Amino acid sequence: AGDSWGILYGYVKKRPAAELTQGKLDRSLDALEKMKWYSSSEPRNLYALYVLRGMTARAQKFRAATRKAVTYNIDQYFDEADKNPSMYVD
């Protein structure tokens, strides 16, 4: 699952910002968000992509959903992404 997530994330982050913001990749983003998280890196990186591309509403919704889905303090990782999102989107 982790490898598949990485492949799809790699594809999505290379697409033009307009494709993301216009909803052309919503199905791919939905699939990425459904991952059963085993670390903080993947959700943080996806969140950073949303922030970097100006997808504020989706970032907030994803952050809230992830906070409910994990048992640790994910906010500290999202806060890092808020400070410098480009650092987490290769």
N, CA, C and O atoms as a CHARMM CRD file, in Angstrom:
* protein
*
  360
    1    1 ALA  N      0.82700  -1.19900   0.00000 PROA 1      0.00000
    2    1 ALA  CA     0.00000   0.00000   0.00000 PROA 1      0.00000
    3    1 ALA  C      0.86700   1.25600   0.00000 PROA 1      0.00000
    4    1 ALA  O      0.56100   2.24300  -0.66800 PROA 1      0.00000
    5    2 GLY  N      1.95600   1.19300   0.76500 PROA 2      0.00000
    6    2 GLY  CA     2.84600   2.34700   0.84000 PROA 2      0.00000
    7    2 GLY  C      3.49600   2.66800  -0.49800 PROA 2      0.00000
    8    2 GLY  O      3.61500   3.83600  -0.87000 PROA 2      0.00000
    9    3 ASP  N      3.91600   1.63700  -1.22000 PROA 3      0.00000
   10    3 ASP  CA     4.51400   1.85400  -2.54400 PROA 3      0.00000
   11    3 ASP  C      3.49800   2.43900  -3.51600 PROA 3      0.00000
   12    3 ASP  O      3.81100   3.36200  -4.26900 PROA 3      0.00000
   13    4 SER  N      2.28900   1.90500  -3.49900 PROA 4      0.00000
   14    4 SER  CA     1.22900   2.41700  -4.38300 PROA 4      0.00000
   15    4 SER  C      0.92300   3.86800  -4.05900 PROA 4      0.00000
   16    4 SER  O      0.74000   4.69000  -4.95700 PROA 4      0.00000
   17    5 TRP  N      0.86900   4.17800  -2.77400 PROA 5      0.00000
   18    5 TRP  CA     0.61100   5.55800  -2.36100 PROA 5      0.00000
   19    5 TRP  C      1.70900   6.46700  -2.90300 PROA 5      0.00000
   20    5 TRP  O      1.42800   7.53500  -3.44800 PROA 5      0.00000
   21    6 GLY  N      2.95200   6.04000  -2.75200 PROA 6      0.00000
   22    6 GLY  CA     4.07500   6.85100  -3.21700 PROA 6      0.00000
   23    6 GLY  C      4.06000   7.09200  -4.71300 PROA 6      0.00000
   24    6 GLY  O      4.38600   8.18600  -5.17400 PROA 6      0.00000
   25    7 ILE  N      3.68700   6.08200  -5.46800 PROA 7      0.00000
   26    7 ILE  CA     3.60700   6.22400  -6.92800 PROA 7      0.00000
   27    7 ILE  C      2.51800   7.22300  -7.30700 PROA 7      0.00000
   28    7 ILE  O      2.74200   8.10600  -8.13500 PROA 7      0.00000
   29    8 LEU  N      1.34600   7.08300  -6.70500 PROA 8      0.00000
   30    8 LEU  CA     0.23900   7.99200  -7.02000 PROA 8      0.00000
   31    8 LEU  C      0.55500   9.41300  -6.56300 PROA 8      0.00000
   32    8 LEU  O      0.28200  10.37100  -7.28600 PROA 8      0.00000
   33    9 TYR  N      1.12500   9.55500  -5.37900 PROA 9      0.00000
   34    9 TYR  CA     1.49300  10.88300  -4.88000 PROA 9      0.00000
   35    9 TYR  C      2.52600  11.53200  -5.81100 PROA 9      0.00000
   36    9 TYR  O      2.42600  12.71700  -6.12600 PROA 9      0.00000
   37   10 GLY  N      3.50800  10.75200  -6.24500 PROA 10     0.00000
   38   10 GLY  CA     4.51400  11.27300  -7.15700 PROA 10     0.00000
   39   10 GLY  C      3.91300  11.78500  -8.45500 PROA 10     0.00000
   40   10 GLY  O      4.34000  12.80900  -8.98700 PROA 10     0.00000
   41   11 TYR  N      2.92200  11.06700  -8.95700 PROA 11     0.00000
   42   11 TYR  CA     2.23000  11.49900 -10.16800 PROA 11     0.00000
   43   11 TYR  C      1.46700  12.79800  -9.92900 PROA 11     0.00000
   44   11 TYR  O      1.58200  13.74600 -10.70500 PROA 11     0.00000
   45   12 VAL  N      0.69400  12.83100  -8.85900 PROA 12     0.00000
   46   12 VAL  CA    -0.16300  13.98400  -8.57800 PROA 12     0.00000
   47   12 VAL  C      0.66100  15.25000  -8.35000 PROA 12     0.00000
   48   12 VAL  O      0.30800  16.31400  -8.85800 PROA 12     0.00000
   49   13 LYS  N      1.73500  15.14700  -7.60700 PROA 13     0.00000
   50   13 LYS  CA     2.49800  16.35800  -7.29000 PROA 13     0.00000
   51   13 LYS  C      3.20800  16.94000  -8.50600 PROA 13     0.00000
   52   13 LYS  O      3.59500  18.10900  -8.49100 PROA 13     0.00000
   53   14 LYS  N      3.38600  16.14500  -9.55700 PROA 14     0.00000
   54   14 LYS  CA     4.03200  16.64000 -10.77400 PROA 14     0.00000
   55   14 LYS  C      3.05300  17.27100 -11.76400 PROA 14     0.00000
   56   14 LYS  O      3.46700  17.89100 -12.74300 PROA 14     0.00000
   57   15 ARG  N      1.78100  17.11300 -11.51000 PROA 15     0.00000
   58   15 ARG  CA     0.77200  17.66600 -12.40300 PROA 15     0.00000
   59   15 ARG  C      0.68900  19.18000 -12.20000 PROA 15     0.00000
   60   15 ARG  O      1.00400  19.68000 -11.12000 PROA 15     0.00000
   61   16 PRO  N      0.26900  19.90300 -13.22700 PROA 16     0.00000
   62   16 PRO  CA     0.12100  21.36000 -13.08800 PROA 16     0.00000
   63   16 PRO  C     -0.88600  21.70900 -11.98000 PROA 16     0.00000
   64   16 PRO  O     -1.87700  21.00900 -11.77500 PROA 16     0.00000
   65   17 ALA  N     -0.60600  22.78900 -11.28700 PROA 17     0.00000
   66   17 ALA  CA    -1.46600  23.22900 -10.19000 PROA 17     0.00000
   67   17 ALA  C     -2.91300  23.38100 -10.63000 PROA 17     0.00000
   68   17 ALA  O     -3.82800  23.08300  -9.86200 PROA 17     0.00000
   69   18 ALA  N     -3.13000  23.83900 -11.85200 PROA 18     0.00000
   70   18 ALA  CA    -4.49700  24.04100 -12.34900 PROA 18     0.00000
   71   18 ALA  C     -5.28600  22.73300 -12.34800 PROA 18     0.00000
   72   18 ALA  O     -6.48100  22.73800 -12.05400 PROA 18     0.00000
   73   19 GLU  N     -4.64400  21.62700 -12.66800 PROA 19     0.00000
   74   19 GLU  CA    -5.35000  20.34500 -12.65900 PROA 19     0.00000
   75   19 GLU  C     -5.81800  19.98900 -11.25200 PROA 19     0.00000
   76   19 GLU  O     -6.89000  19.41200 -11.07000 PROA 19     0.00000
   77   20 LEU  N     -5.01200  20.33400 -10.27300 PROA 20     0.00000
   78   20 LEU  CA    -5.39400  20.06200  -8.88300 PROA 20     0.00000
   79   20 LEU  C     -6.52500  20.97800  -8.43300 PROA 20     0.00000
   80   20 LEU  O     -7.52000  20.51900  -7.87200 PROA 20     0.00000
   81   21 THR  N     -6.36800  22.24800  -8.67700 PROA 21     0.00000
   82   21 THR  CA    -7.34700  23.21200  -8.17600 PROA 21     0.00000
   83   21 THR  C     -8.66500  23.17500  -8.93100 PROA 21     0.00000
   84   21 THR  O     -9.69000  23.59800  -8.39700 PROA 21     0.00000
   85   22 GLN  N     -8.65900  22.67900 -10.15700 PROA 22     0.00000
   86   22 GLN  CA    -9.89100  22.59400 -10.94000 PROA 22     0.00000
   87   22 GLN  C    -10.62500  21.27600 -10.74500 PROA 22     0.00000
   88   22 GLN  O    -11.65500  21.04100 -11.37600 PROA 22     0.00000
   89   23 GLY  N    -10.11100  20.42200  -9.88600 PROA 23     0.00000
   90   23 GLY  CA   -10.80200  19.18400  -9.57000 PROA 23     0.00000
   91   23 GLY  C    -10.53500  18.03100 -10.51900 PROA 23     0.00000
   92   23 GLY  O    -11.17200  16.98400 -10.41000 PROA 23     0.00000
   93   24 LYS  N     -9.61100  18.20200 -11.44500 PROA 24     0.00000
   94   24 LYS  CA    -9.34900  17.14800 -12.42900 PROA 24     0.00000
   95   24 LYS  C     -8.69700  15.91300 -11.80400 PROA 24     0.00000
   96   24 LYS  O     -8.72900  14.82900 -12.38700 PROA 24     0.00000
   97   25 LEU  N     -8.11200  16.07700 -10.63400 PROA 25     0.00000
   98   25 LEU  CA    -7.43300  14.96100  -9.97100 PROA 25     0.00000
   99   25 LEU  C     -8.09800  14.59000  -8.64300 PROA 25     0.00000
  100   25 LEU  O     -7.48300  13.94700  -7.79300 PROA 25     0.00000
  101   26 ASP  N     -9.34600  14.99600  -8.47400 PROA 26     0.00000
  102   26 ASP  CA   -10.03500  14.72500  -7.20200 PROA 26     0.00000
  103   26 ASP  C    -10.08900  13.23100  -6.86500 PROA 26     0.00000
  104   26 ASP  O     -9.93600  12.86200  -5.70100 PROA 26     0.00000
  105   27 ARG  N    -10.30000  12.39000  -7.83800 PROA 27     0.00000
  106   27 ARG  CA   -10.36600  10.94700  -7.55900 PROA 27     0.00000
  107   27 ARG  C     -9.02400  10.43300  -7.05700 PROA 27     0.00000
  108   27 ARG  O     -8.97200   9.59000  -6.16100 PROA 27     0.00000
  109   28 SER  N     -7.95600  10.93200  -7.62500 PROA 28     0.00000
  110   28 SER  CA    -6.62100  10.53800  -7.16500 PROA 28     0.00000
  111   28 SER  C     -6.35600  11.07000  -5.76000 PROA 28     0.00000
  112   28 SER  O     -5.80500  10.35900  -4.91900 PROA 28     0.00000
  113   29 LEU  N     -6.74200  12.30200  -5.50600 PROA 29     0.00000
  114   29 LEU  CA    -6.55500  12.87800  -4.16900 PROA 29     0.00000
  115   29 LEU  C     -7.40200  12.13500  -3.14100 PROA 29     0.00000
  116   29 LEU  O     -6.94700  11.88500  -2.02400 PROA 29     0.00000
  117   30 ASP  N     -8.61900  11.78500  -3.50800 PROA 30     0.00000
  118   30 ASP  CA    -9.47300  11.00100  -2.60600 PROA 30     0.00000
  119   30 ASP  C     -8.79800   9.68000  -2.24700 PROA 30     0.00000
  120   30 ASP  O     -8.81100   9.26300  -1.08900 PROA 30     0.00000
  121   31 ALA  N     -8.21400   9.03200  -3.23600 PROA 31     0.00000
  122   31 ALA  CA    -7.52500   7.75300  -2.99200 PROA 31     0.00000
  123   31 ALA  C     -6.33200   7.95600  -2.06800 PROA 31     0.00000
  124   31 ALA  O     -6.10300   7.14600  -1.16900 PROA 31     0.00000
  125   32 LEU  N     -5.57100   9.02200  -2.27500 PROA 32     0.00000
  126   32 LEU  CA    -4.42500   9.29100  -1.41500 PROA 32     0.00000
  127   32 LEU  C     -4.85500   9.52800   0.03400 PROA 32     0.00000
  128   32 LEU  O     -4.17600   9.10100   0.96800 PROA 32     0.00000
  129   33 GLU  N     -5.97600  10.20300   0.21000 PROA 33     0.00000
  130   33 GLU  CA    -6.45200  10.52300   1.55700 PROA 33     0.00000
  131   33 GLU  C     -6.97800   9.30300   2.30100 PROA 33     0.00000
  132   33 GLU  O     -7.08800   9.33800   3.52700 PROA 33     0.00000
  133   34 LYS  N     -7.30300   8.23900   1.60400 PROA 34     0.00000
  134   34 LYS  CA    -7.88600   7.05100   2.24700 PROA 34     0.00000
  135   34 LYS  C     -6.83900   6.09400   2.80800 PROA 34     0.00000
  136   34 LYS  O     -7.19600   5.03600   3.32500 PROA 34     0.00000
  137   35 MET  N     -5.58700   6.43200   2.71900 PROA 35     0.00000
  138   35 MET  CA    -4.51300   5.57200   3.20600 PROA 35     0.00000
  139   35 MET  C     -4.65500   5.33800   4.71400 PROA 35     0.00000
  140   35 MET  O     -5.05500   6.23700   5.45300 PROA 35     0.00000
  141   36 LYS  N     -4.33200   4.15500   5.15000 PROA 36     0.00000
  142   36 LYS  CA    -4.21500   3.85600   6.58300 PROA 36     0.00000
  143   36 LYS  C     -2.79300   4.25800   6.96200 PROA 36     0.00000
  144   36 LYS  O     -1.84100   3.54100   6.65500 PROA 36     0.00000
  145   37 TRP  N     -2.65100   5.38500   7.61800 PROA 37     0.00000
  146   37 TRP  CA    -1.34600   5.98900   7.86900 PROA 37     0.00000
  147   37 TRP  C     -0.50200   5.14600   8.81200 PROA 37     0.00000
  148   37 TRP  O     -0.97800   4.70800   9.85900 PROA 37     0.00000
  149   38 TYR  N      0.74000   4.92400   8.44000 PROA 38     0.00000
  150   38 TYR  CA     1.67200   4.19700   9.27600 PROA 38     0.00000
  151   38 TYR  C      2.82800   5.09000   9.72200 PROA 38     0.00000
  152   38 TYR  O      3.70600   4.65300  10.46500 PROA 38     0.00000
  153   39 SER  N      2.82200   6.32400   9.27100 PROA 39     0.00000
  154   39 SER  CA     3.79400   7.32000   9.73000 PROA 39     0.00000
  155   39 SER  C      3.17600   8.69800   9.52400 PROA 39     0.00000
  156   39 SER  O      2.07900   8.82700   8.98100 PROA 39     0.00000
  157   40 SER  N      3.88600   9.70500   9.95800 PROA 40     0.00000
  158   40 SER  CA     3.38500  11.07200   9.79800 PROA 40     0.00000
  159   40 SER  C      3.79800  11.68700   8.46600 PROA 40     0.00000
  160   40 SER  O      3.22200  12.69300   8.05100 PROA 40     0.00000
  161   41 SER  N      4.76500  11.11300   7.80000 PROA 41     0.00000
  162   41 SER  CA     5.32600  11.72100   6.58500 PROA 41     0.00000
  163   41 SER  C      4.32000  11.83400   5.45400 PROA 41     0.00000
  164   41 SER  O      4.20300  12.88900   4.83000 PROA 41     0.00000
  165   42 GLU  N      3.59800  10.76900   5.18600 PROA 42     0.00000
  166   42 GLU  CA     2.67800  10.78900   4.04700 PROA 42     0.00000
  167   42 GLU  C      1.55600  11.80800   4.23000 PROA 42     0.00000
  168   42 GLU  O      1.32400  12.61000   3.32600 PROA 42     0.00000
  169   43 PRO  N      0.84800  11.81100   5.36300 PROA 43     0.00000
  170   43 PRO  CA    -0.20300  12.82500   5.49900 PROA 43     0.00000
  171   43 PRO  C      0.35400  14.24500   5.52500 PROA 43     0.00000
  172   43 PRO  O     -0.26300  15.16600   4.99100 PROA 43     0.00000
  173   44 ARG  N      1.52200  14.42200   6.14500 PROA 44     0.00000
  174   44 ARG  CA     2.14100  15.75100   6.16500 PROA 44     0.00000
  175   44 ARG  C      2.47600  16.20500   4.75700 PROA 44     0.00000
  176   44 ARG  O      2.22800  17.35800   4.40500 PROA 44     0.00000
  177   45 ASN  N      3.03400  15.31800   3.94600 PROA 45     0.00000
  178   45 ASN  CA     3.41100  15.69000   2.58900 PROA 45     0.00000
  179   45 ASN  C      2.19600  16.01100   1.71500 PROA 45     0.00000
  180   45 ASN  O      2.22700  16.94700   0.91600 PROA 45     0.00000
  181   46 LEU  N      1.14400  15.23900   1.87100 PROA 46     0.00000
  182   46 LEU  CA    -0.07700  15.51100   1.11700 PROA 46     0.00000
  183   46 LEU  C     -0.68000  16.84600   1.55500 PROA 46     0.00000
  184   46 LEU  O     -1.10700  17.64700   0.72300 PROA 46     0.00000
  185   47 TYR  N     -0.70900  17.07100   2.84800 PROA 47     0.00000
  186   47 TYR  CA    -1.20200  18.34700   3.37800 PROA 47     0.00000
  187   47 TYR  C     -0.35900  19.50300   2.84000 PROA 47     0.00000
  188   47 TYR  O     -0.90600  20.53000   2.44000 PROA 47     0.00000
  189   48 ALA  N      0.95800  19.34600   2.82600 PROA 48     0.00000
  190   48 ALA  CA     1.85400  20.39600   2.31900 PROA 48     0.00000
  191   48 ALA  C      1.57000  20.68300   0.84900 PROA 48     0.00000
  192   48 ALA  O      1.61300  21.83700   0.42100 PROA 48     0.00000
  193   49 LEU  N      1.28200  19.64400   0.07800 PROA 49     0.00000
  194   49 LEU  CA     0.93100  19.83300  -1.32800 PROA 49     0.00000
  195   49 LEU  C     -0.32400  20.69600  -1.45500 PROA 49     0.00000
  196   49 LEU  O     -0.37900  21.60500  -2.28300 PROA 49     0.00000
  197   50 TYR  N     -1.31900  20.40800  -0.63900 PROA 50     0.00000
  198   50 TYR  CA    -2.54200  21.21200  -0.65500 PROA 50     0.00000
  199   50 TYR  C     -2.24600  22.66500  -0.30700 PROA 50     0.00000
  200   50 TYR  O     -2.73300  23.57700  -0.97700 PROA 50     0.00000
  201   51 VAL  N     -1.45600  22.88400   0.72600 PROA 51     0.00000
  202   51 VAL  CA    -1.11500  24.24600   1.14400 PROA 51     0.00000
  203   51 VAL  C     -0.34600  24.95800   0.04400 PROA 51     0.00000
  204   51 VAL  O     -0.64600  26.10500  -0.28800 PROA 51     0.00000
  205   52 LEU  N      0.63700  24.28600  -0.51600 PROA 52     0.00000
  206   52 LEU  CA     1.48100  24.88000  -1.55000 PROA 52     0.00000
  207   52 LEU  C      0.68700  25.25500  -2.79400 PROA 52     0.00000
  208   52 LEU  O      0.98500  26.25900  -3.44100 PROA 52     0.00000
  209   53 ARG  N     -0.31500  24.46200  -3.13200 PROA 53     0.00000
  210   53 ARG  CA    -1.11800  24.71200  -4.32500 PROA 53     0.00000
  211   53 ARG  C     -2.33100  25.61000  -4.04100 PROA 53     0.00000
  212   53 ARG  O     -3.15700  25.82700  -4.92700 PROA 53     0.00000
  213   54 GLY  N     -2.44200  26.12800  -2.82500 PROA 54     0.00000
  214   54 GLY  CA    -3.52900  27.05000  -2.49600 PROA 54     0.00000
  215   54 GLY  C     -4.87200  26.38600  -2.29700 PROA 54     0.00000
  216   54 GLY  O     -5.91300  27.02900  -2.43100 PROA 54     0.00000
  217   55 MET  N     -4.85600  25.09700  -1.97700 PROA 55     0.00000
  218   55 MET  CA    -6.09800  24.34200  -1.77100 PROA 55     0.00000
  219   55 MET  C     -6.45500  24.35600  -0.28100 PROA 55     0.00000
  220   55 MET  O     -6.49800  23.31200   0.37000 PROA 55     0.00000
  221   56 THR  N     -6.70600  25.53900   0.23700 PROA 56     0.00000
  222   56 THR  CA    -6.89300  25.73900   1.66700 PROA 56     0.00000
  223   56 THR  C     -8.05800  24.93700   2.23900 PROA 56     0.00000
  224   56 THR  O     -7.91300  24.30200   3.28300 PROA 56     0.00000
  225   57 ALA  N     -9.19400  24.95800   1.58200 PROA 57     0.00000
  226   57 ALA  CA   -10.36200  24.23900   2.10600 PROA 57     0.00000
  227   57 ALA  C    -10.09400  22.73700   2.15900 PROA 57     0.00000
  228   57 ALA  O    -10.43900  22.07600   3.13900 PROA 57     0.00000
  229   58 ARG  N     -9.48700  22.20800   1.11900 PROA 58     0.00000
  230   58 ARG  CA    -9.19800  20.76700   1.11900 PROA 58     0.00000
  231   58 ARG  C     -8.15500  20.44400   2.18300 PROA 58     0.00000
  232   58 ARG  O     -8.25000  19.40800   2.84200 PROA 58     0.00000
  233   59 ALA  N     -7.17200  21.30400   2.36000 PROA 59     0.00000
  234   59 ALA  CA    -6.14700  21.09900   3.39100 PROA 59     0.00000
  235   59 ALA  C     -6.78500  21.04900   4.77900 PROA 59     0.00000
  236   59 ALA  O     -6.45800  20.17600   5.58300 PROA 59     0.00000
  237   60 GLN  N     -7.67900  21.97000   5.05600 PROA 60     0.00000
  238   60 GLN  CA    -8.32800  22.01000   6.37200 PROA 60     0.00000
  239   60 GLN  C     -9.19300  20.77400   6.60000 PROA 60     0.00000
  240   60 GLN  O     -9.18900  20.20300   7.69000 PROA 60     0.00000
  241   61 LYS  N     -9.92200  20.36900   5.59000 PROA 61     0.00000
  242   61 LYS  CA   -10.78200  19.18500   5.69900 PROA 61     0.00000
  243   61 LYS  C     -9.92600  17.93400   5.91300 PROA 61     0.00000
  244   61 LYS  O    -10.24900  17.09700   6.75500 PROA 61     0.00000
  245   62 PHE  N     -8.84400  17.80700   5.15800 PROA 62     0.00000
  246   62 PHE  CA    -7.94900  16.66700   5.29700 PROA 62     0.00000
  247   62 PHE  C     -7.28900  16.64800   6.67900 PROA 62     0.00000
  248   62 PHE  O     -7.16200  15.59300   7.30100 PROA 62     0.00000
  249   63 ARG  N     -6.88100  17.80300   7.14100 PROA 63     0.00000
  250   63 ARG  CA    -6.25000  17.89700   8.46400 PROA 63     0.00000
  251   63 ARG  C     -7.21400  17.42400   9.54300 PROA 63     0.00000
  252   63 ARG  O     -6.83300  16.64000  10.41300 PROA 63     0.00000
  253   64 ALA  N     -8.43800  17.88300   9.49700 PROA 64     0.00000
  254   64 ALA  CA    -9.44100  17.49400  10.50500 PROA 64     0.00000
  255   64 ALA  C     -9.72300  15.99500  10.45100 PROA 64     0.00000
  256   64 ALA  O     -9.82000  15.35000  11.49600 PROA 64     0.00000
  257   65 ALA  N     -9.85600  15.43500   9.25700 PROA 65     0.00000
  258   65 ALA  CA   -10.13700  14.00700   9.11600 PROA 65     0.00000
  259   65 ALA  C     -8.96300  13.16700   9.61000 PROA 65     0.00000
  260   65 ALA  O     -9.16300  12.14400  10.26500 PROA 65     0.00000
  261   66 THR  N     -7.75600  13.58900   9.30100 PROA 66     0.00000
  262   66 THR  CA    -6.56900  12.84000   9.71700 PROA 66     0.00000
  263   66 THR  C     -6.40700  12.89700  11.22700 PROA 66     0.00000
  264   66 THR  O     -6.02100  11.90800  11.85000 PROA 66     0.00000
  265   67 ARG  N     -6.69700  14.03400  11.81200 PROA 67     0.00000
  266   67 ARG  CA    -6.61100  14.17700  13.26900 PROA 67     0.00000
  267   67 ARG  C     -7.50200  13.13400  13.96200 PROA 67     0.00000
  268   67 ARG  O     -7.13400  12.58500  15.00100 PROA 67     0.00000
  269   68 LYS  N     -8.65500  12.87300  13.38400 PROA 68     0.00000
  270   68 LYS  CA    -9.57000  11.88400  13.96200 PROA 68     0.00000
  271   68 LYS  C     -9.11100  10.45400  13.70000 PROA 68     0.00000
  272   68 LYS  O     -9.42800   9.54900  14.47200 PROA 68     0.00000
  273   69 ALA  N     -8.37300  10.24700  12.62300 PROA 69     0.00000
  274   69 ALA  CA    -8.00300   8.89200  12.19400 PROA 69     0.00000
  275   69 ALA  C     -6.74600   8.34500  12.86300 PROA 69     0.00000
  276   69 ALA  O     -6.53900   7.13100  12.87600 PROA 69     0.00000
  277   70 VAL  N     -5.91100   9.20800  13.41300 PROA 70     0.00000
  278   70 VAL  CA    -4.65700   8.73800  14.00600 PROA 70     0.00000
  279   70 VAL  C     -4.70000   8.89900  15.52600 PROA 70     0.00000
  280   70 VAL  O     -5.50700   9.65500  16.06600 PROA 70     0.00000
  281   71 THR  N     -3.81500   8.17100  16.19300 PROA 71     0.00000
  282   71 THR  CA    -3.80500   8.18300  17.66000 PROA 71     0.00000
  283   71 THR  C     -2.70500   9.06200  18.23400 PROA 71     0.00000
  284   71 THR  O     -2.54700   9.12100  19.45300 PROA 71     0.00000
  285   72 TYR  N     -1.95700   9.73300  17.40500 PROA 72     0.00000
  286   72 TYR  CA    -0.86100  10.58700  17.87400 PROA 72     0.00000
  287   72 TYR  C     -1.13300  12.03100  17.47400 PROA 72     0.00000
  288   72 TYR  O     -2.08800  12.30700  16.74700 PROA 72     0.00000
  289   73 ASN  N     -0.30700  12.94200  17.94000 PROA 73     0.00000
  290   73 ASN  CA    -0.48700  14.36500  17.67500 PROA 73     0.00000
  291   73 ASN  C      0.02400  14.71200  16.27300 PROA 73     0.00000
  292   73 ASN  O      1.18400  15.08500  16.10500 PROA 73     0.00000
  293   74 ILE  N     -0.82600  14.58900  15.29700 PROA 74     0.00000
  294   74 ILE  CA    -0.45500  14.87300  13.90900 PROA 74     0.00000
  295   74 ILE  C     -0.31700  16.37000  13.64500 PROA 74     0.00000
  296   74 ILE  O      0.34900  16.77800  12.69400 PROA 74     0.00000
  297   75 ASP  N     -0.94500  17.18500  14.48400 PROA 75     0.00000
  298   75 ASP  CA    -0.91700  18.62800  14.24900 PROA 75     0.00000
  299   75 ASP  C      0.49000  19.19400  14.22600 PROA 75     0.00000
  300   75 ASP  O      0.75700  20.14500  13.49100 PROA 75     0.00000
  301   76 GLN  N      1.39100  18.63600  15.01000 PROA 76     0.00000
  302   76 GLN  CA     2.75800  19.16600  15.01200 PROA 76     0.00000
  303   76 GLN  C      3.40700  19.01800  13.62900 PROA 76     0.00000
  304   76 GLN  O      4.19700  19.87000  13.22200 PROA 76     0.00000
  305   77 TYR  N      3.08300  17.96300  12.92400 PROA 77     0.00000
  306   77 TYR  CA     3.62900  17.74400  11.58300 PROA 77     0.00000
  307   77 TYR  C      2.94800  18.63900  10.55000 PROA 77     0.00000
  308   77 TYR  O      3.59700  19.14200   9.63300 PROA 77     0.00000
  309   78 PHE  N      1.65200  18.83400  10.70000 PROA 78     0.00000
  310   78 PHE  CA     0.94600  19.75100   9.81700 PROA 78     0.00000
  311   78 PHE  C      1.42200  21.18500  10.05100 PROA 78     0.00000
  312   78 PHE  O      1.54100  21.96300   9.10400 PROA 78     0.00000
  313   79 ASP  N      1.69200  21.53300  11.30000 PROA 79     0.00000
  314   79 ASP  CA     2.20900  22.87400  11.60000 PROA 79     0.00000
  315   79 ASP  C      3.54600  23.11300  10.91300 PROA 79     0.00000
  316   79 ASP  O      3.80400  24.21000  10.41600 PROA 79     0.00000
  317   80 GLU  N      4.39400  22.09400  10.88200 PROA 80     0.00000
  318   80 GLU  CA     5.67600  22.20100  10.17500 PROA 80     0.00000
  319   80 GLU  C      5.43100  22.49000   8.69300 PROA 80     0.00000
  320   80 GLU  O      6.10100  23.33100   8.09500 PROA 80     0.00000
  321   81 ALA  N      4.47200  21.78800   8.11700 PROA 81     0.00000
  322   81 ALA  CA     4.15700  21.98600   6.69800 PROA 81     0.00000
  323   81 ALA  C      3.58800  23.37800   6.44100 PROA 81     0.00000
  324   81 ALA  O      3.82800  23.96200   5.38400 PROA 81     0.00000
  325   82 ASP  N      2.84300  23.90800   7.39500 PROA 82     0.00000
  326   82 ASP  CA     2.31500  25.26700   7.24000 PROA 82     0.00000
  327   82 ASP  C      3.44500  26.28300   7.15900 PROA 82     0.00000
  328   82 ASP  O      3.34900  27.25600   6.41100 PROA 82     0.00000
  329   83 LYS  N      4.50800  26.07000   7.91600 PROA 83     0.00000
  330   83 LYS  CA     5.63700  27.01100   7.96300 PROA 83     0.00000
  331   83 LYS  C      6.43200  27.01700   6.66200 PROA 83     0.00000
  332   83 LYS  O      6.89100  28.06900   6.21800 PROA 83     0.00000
  333   84 ASN  N      6.59500  25.84500   6.05000 PROA 84     0.00000
  334   84 ASN  CA     7.41900  25.76000   4.84800 PROA 84     0.00000
  335   84 ASN  C      6.94900  24.58200   3.99400 PROA 84     0.00000
  336   84 ASN  O      7.62300  23.55200   3.94800 PROA 84     0.00000
  337   85 PRO  N      5.81400  24.71400   3.32300 PROA 85     0.00000
  338   85 PRO  CA     5.25600  23.58000   2.58000 PROA 85     0.00000
  339   85 PRO  C      6.16200  23.04700   1.48700 PROA 85     0.00000
  340   85 PRO  O      6.16800  21.84400   1.22600 PROA 85     0.00000
  341   86 SER  N      6.92100  23.90900   0.84900 PROA 86     0.00000
  342   86 SER  CA     7.77900  23.44300  -0.24700 PROA 86     0.00000
  343   86 SER  C      8.84700  22.47000   0.23200 PROA 86     0.00000
  344   86 SER  O      9.36300  21.68700  -0.56500 PROA 86     0.00000
  345   87 MET  N      9.18600  22.50400   1.50500 PROA 87     0.00000
  346   87 MET  CA    10.18100  21.59400   2.04700 PROA 87     0.00000
  347   87 MET  C      9.67700  20.14700   2.02600 PROA 87     0.00000
  348   87 MET  O     10.47900  19.21300   2.02900 PROA 87     0.00000
  349   88 TYR  N      8.37100  19.96000   2.00700 PROA 88     0.00000
  350   88 TYR  CA     7.77400  18.61700   2.08300 PROA 88     0.00000
  351   88 TYR  C      7.18900  18.14400   0.76000 PROA 88     0.00000
  352   88 TYR  O      6.64700  17.04200   0.67500 PROA 88     0.00000
  353   89 VAL  N      7.29500  18.96900  -0.26500 PROA 89     0.00000
  354   89 VAL  CA     6.83500  18.58300  -1.59800 PROA 89     0.00000
  355   89 VAL  C      8.06900  18.64100  -2.48800 PROA 89     0.00000
  356   89 VAL  O      8.50400  19.71900  -2.89200 PROA 89     0.00000
  357   90 ASP  N      8.61400  17.50100  -2.78200 PROA 90     0.00000
  358   90 ASP  CA     9.87500  17.42100  -3.56200 PROA 90     0.00000
  359   90 ASP  C      9.76200  18.10300  -4.89100 PROA 90     0.00000
  360   90 ASP  O     10.72500  18.12400  -5.65800 PROA 90     0.00000
